[in-house]
Amino acid sequence: MEGVARKLKRRYFRKAIIYFLTCCLILNTSLPAVLALESGNIINSSGIIGTPTWGDHTIIDTDHGAIINWNNFNTSGTQSVGFNQYKSGILSSNSAVLNRITSGTVPTEFNGALNANGRVFIVNPAGIIFGAGSTINVTQLVASGLNMSNDAFNAVLDEHSGQMEFSGGNGKVTNSGSIRADSVYLVGSKVNNQGIIRAQNGLIVMAAGDHVFLAQDGSNVAVQLDADPGDTVPDVQNSSVINATGGTVVLAAGDTFSRAINNVGTISALGGTVTARAARIENNGIINVSSGTDGGNINITGIEEVVFDPDVPTGSAVAEAGPDGNGGTITIESEGTVTIGENARISAAGGSNSGDGGVVKITGEHFSITGGIDASPRNKDYEAGRLEIHAPTVNILDGAGTGALDTVYEQDFETLSDKGTGLAIYAEKDIVVSDILDGEIKGRFGNIELHATGAGSSVSFEDTSDTISTTLGDIIIEAGGAGIDIGNLQTAKDLSDIQPTPGQISLTTTNGGDITAENLIIKDGWGHAKINVDASGGLTVNGDVVVGRDSAILNVPLTSEAQAIISLSAGNDVVLHGDVRADAQGAHEGAEGGVSKAYIAITSGTNDMLTGDVTINGDLVATAAATDQGTSEATIEIDAWGLVHWGPEAADPVAEADAWTVRVESKESAIETNEDGDVAQIIVNEQGNVAGLTGLPDLVETQMDNPVEGNVLTNDIDPEGEALTATLVDGPLYAKSFTLDDDGSYSYTPQAGYVGTDSFTYTASAGGETTVPVLVTITITNDLPTAINDMTLATINTATIINVLANDIDPDKDPLKVKSFFYEGAGTLVLNANGTFTYTPAKGFVGQETFTYRATDGQIGDYVIQAKVTVRVGQRPVPSEFYMPAGPGPDKTEIRVSGCPALMKWAAKELGVDRKRLEVWSVNGLASARGIQPCDACSGLQTAAAILSDPDGTHIAALAQVINEFAASTAPMSEELASYIANRVARDFKARKDYMLAGEYFGALADYVTILNRQMGFSVEESVQMTTEKYVVPLVESGNEGVASYMAVRLDALSVFLTVLTLNQVN
């Protein structure tokens, strides 16, 4: 009977502890779907005014900032929930109420009507479903399947510039109903719209991830993912209608792990803005920001991929203007591939009556375009639109497009430019125009631009007899150090009824790039016409350069004067094999005092270093005629750093003004004017510099302590081609060793540990000529150290020494030194003289803290590194040689130790003690003093340990899920809620797997602590500390800080419970 009583006592004691732990845990409960709200559905609340009206038409009056914790917020299609929201005693659209639902793993199903005059937040970490018949009419709706803490809610009550924060939980949000509000935010692990969402002139946000941070105006939405979800279902989906006319729509999913946004419905923000960002974006529906005035803005960013590929022809992205508006802006970006399928239509067209064209910008590592793109002004009298394509490599091929990767076709240029959409290509590498079979890429209104943006990039024609032409569109070509080598460029007049300006021609290189071209022609036109060529290297034109070839450039009556401008400039030599002509005539009534101008400028040697001759093999002619109201100027100006060479076929340059009545003709400077103020002039500035022996400075770099070799004469120049000799002038100051041979080769080793710059000078000689001293600069760099984040464990109320530099790396093996640190915690952090830190947590603190430190290697030009240190503070571990309670010695109790050697061995290892000592203590302490068989105690401890060790992780995962589901609530646990949870756990223990696993874990925890304290005789403190060391600290080390910290707090509470129980039994 005594044994039976003891077993019953242990059984009920175990149940009491389980109940205690359960009441203290923040657990979620699984409630059956209740299709009518009642007062019992509120767990606790703050901010409710008066008594709500319950039933099918629930009405709740709330104050600003009210928080209601529900166990059920479900409604049927015939039910409604209304909030009368007050602020300062009056109804206010700014008043907010937070409804947090705790429903286990079952999402909230809202199928009825929700009406409110203010801002309504609905948060359920298990998810939210707005059914097909539901209707939402509020000022602001925030529906989240991620947790929103009370603090996060309070932070945005009155601070509209603050950001909303959602984190924790894994709930999906689905709308199949009708939502109407000024602003709508749907947030969850996944967000799906199958219904209708409307926010006239407002904001609609759909964001999916593990953590979401968003500005209340939608200007900044950040989504973070903790890990790859491992599925291919899009995180944000729209298959119906999203409408924010005049407002903003923002779609956001994680930009890692291939998380996706998919639209097969309609997203409309007429005249407003639609923004989408994710790893992958697929739009097979319609995104429309067109309006009756100016078109809106569409911004699509898919880090891995963007695909616009509907099954049938559709307006995939439309930002068109009304009859008298400007076209909008469409930006599509990806670090991967952008695909515009054949059925897609991208349009940012301007108004049909008036208005400029819009802008479409496509940026990607790769692109494929077969669909239609239009950014034109529908009325060609207005400014052309623009299509920009940015990619590392772009191919330009003959004929019609087939959607090949990274390729633009002849007909793309022609179709776009003809309608009034310019096409600008930006490529980091070379741009090559393949052979065009019909000989011409023929544009019209839109620009044709080729921009090779890399430092060593080029633009070239495979066949330099080919032509790129437009009428009103500009032709712009830019390249880097590899230069421009092209055929013919030509623009001309168009739309003679409005007398527009013809397209301009511009060629530019950088980094010493040469320019070679055939013919550069502006045939005719009105107003300002200019050809501008600026070569960083040399310039060669094999054909003619003419502004006003077919007919003179004419003035626009009373609007703009006739101007024919040619500017040819080169860093080095200019060679012109053809004619250069500029013809401007004021043929129509002009403005009083206006000047008709024909101007030719030829400049060489702008690099002012090596060469700069001008060679002219054709004719130079500038002709200008004034209007009756103005004057005319005809100017030819040649500025040569070196010499001007005239070919045998080159006639004297001619400048003619005032209808040829004022004229000069000369290869030297000359000027003629008349009393009316007309001017004809020729300016020749021949500086006469001759390239001679030139020594160019050298820049060399090496790492600290590393030698470097080279030859200083490699880049030096002798026009005669003679061999050069180097002679040292001044040696380096910080060299460990240095040599310079007369053939220019040198070897330099810096002094040990030196970081900085050093230099020496030399002269180069050849044929009796010697340069001035030439400088060679050597930069000695220090290999940068690398800081590595640290993670360490600490014990409650105990100082810990942390060596943060131990794992940091310096390739030069320089000793690192902590320069500064930053810590905001409640404990103390002291930097010791030896570079270590002493960290002491705040009294009683259990959890995680971080600090950062900055360190250097102490070298000249040192680089400051920074790293983060994470400290996890747990309960005090029990020393391996812990105190074993002594018994009074053997008595009449029969001891069974010899029959369970394996168990005793296991227990000794589990508790970290010597086996022999454990056996003696078991005999003296357990059997003699307590009448407990050691084998029984060890067996019970082993059974509990098998569950607590949780080898497959299922128990810890279930516990983490239960705790994390309630982590959003920062309110203290009330007795009412604890009792409610305990009752629910007891009722649903067998029905819920997560409850069953959590229950098993807490039962094992109760057994383990009970056996240590009640059977083995350890004190309450020792029992809890041993359990903490064995099963809580490893949770910290495995990354389950939340569970570990929570369990530590619970074990502290349990120790109080056991202590009180012991005292009661003693009394």
Tab-separated table of C-alpha atoms in Angstrom, residues 702-707 734-736 749-757 779-783 812-815 857-862:
chain	number	residue	atom	x	y	z
A	702	THR	CA	52.543	46.519	-54.341
A	703	GLN	CA	51.549	44.987	-51.050
A	704	MET	CA	53.385	45.589	-47.808
A	705	ASP	CA	56.741	43.751	-47.688
A	706	ASN	CA	56.303	42.495	-51.269
A	707	PRO	CA	58.866	43.384	-53.999
A	734	TYR	CA	61.538	53.880	-48.094
A	735	ALA	CA	63.186	51.064	-50.013
A	736	LYS	CA	64.772	48.062	-48.401
A	749	THR	CA	61.369	46.132	-52.171
A	750	PRO	CA	59.769	48.340	-49.500
A	751	GLN	CA	61.043	48.576	-45.958
A	752	ALA	CA	59.536	45.980	-43.630
A	753	GLY	CA	56.092	47.013	-42.447
A	754	TYR	CA	56.024	50.227	-44.471
A	755	VAL	CA	52.634	51.247	-45.881
A	756	GLY	CA	52.196	54.403	-47.928
A	757	THR	CA	53.780	55.937	-51.046
A	779	THR	CA	52.020	52.766	-53.575
A	780	ILE	CA	52.575	50.179	-50.843
A	781	THR	CA	49.280	48.814	-49.552
A	782	ASN	CA	48.397	46.848	-46.480
A	783	ASP	CA	46.419	43.630	-46.839
A	812	ASP	CA	50.097	40.147	-42.961
A	813	LYS	CA	49.902	38.658	-39.454
A	814	ASP	CA	49.898	42.149	-37.959
A	815	PRO	CA	48.672	42.239	-34.361
A	857	ASP	CA	46.127	46.346	-37.628
A	858	GLY	CA	47.910	49.545	-36.600
A	859	GLN	CA	49.716	50.048	-39.910
A	860	ILE	CA	50.081	53.294	-41.834
A	861	GLY	CA	46.945	53.672	-43.872
A	862	ASP	CA	45.296	51.129	-41.602
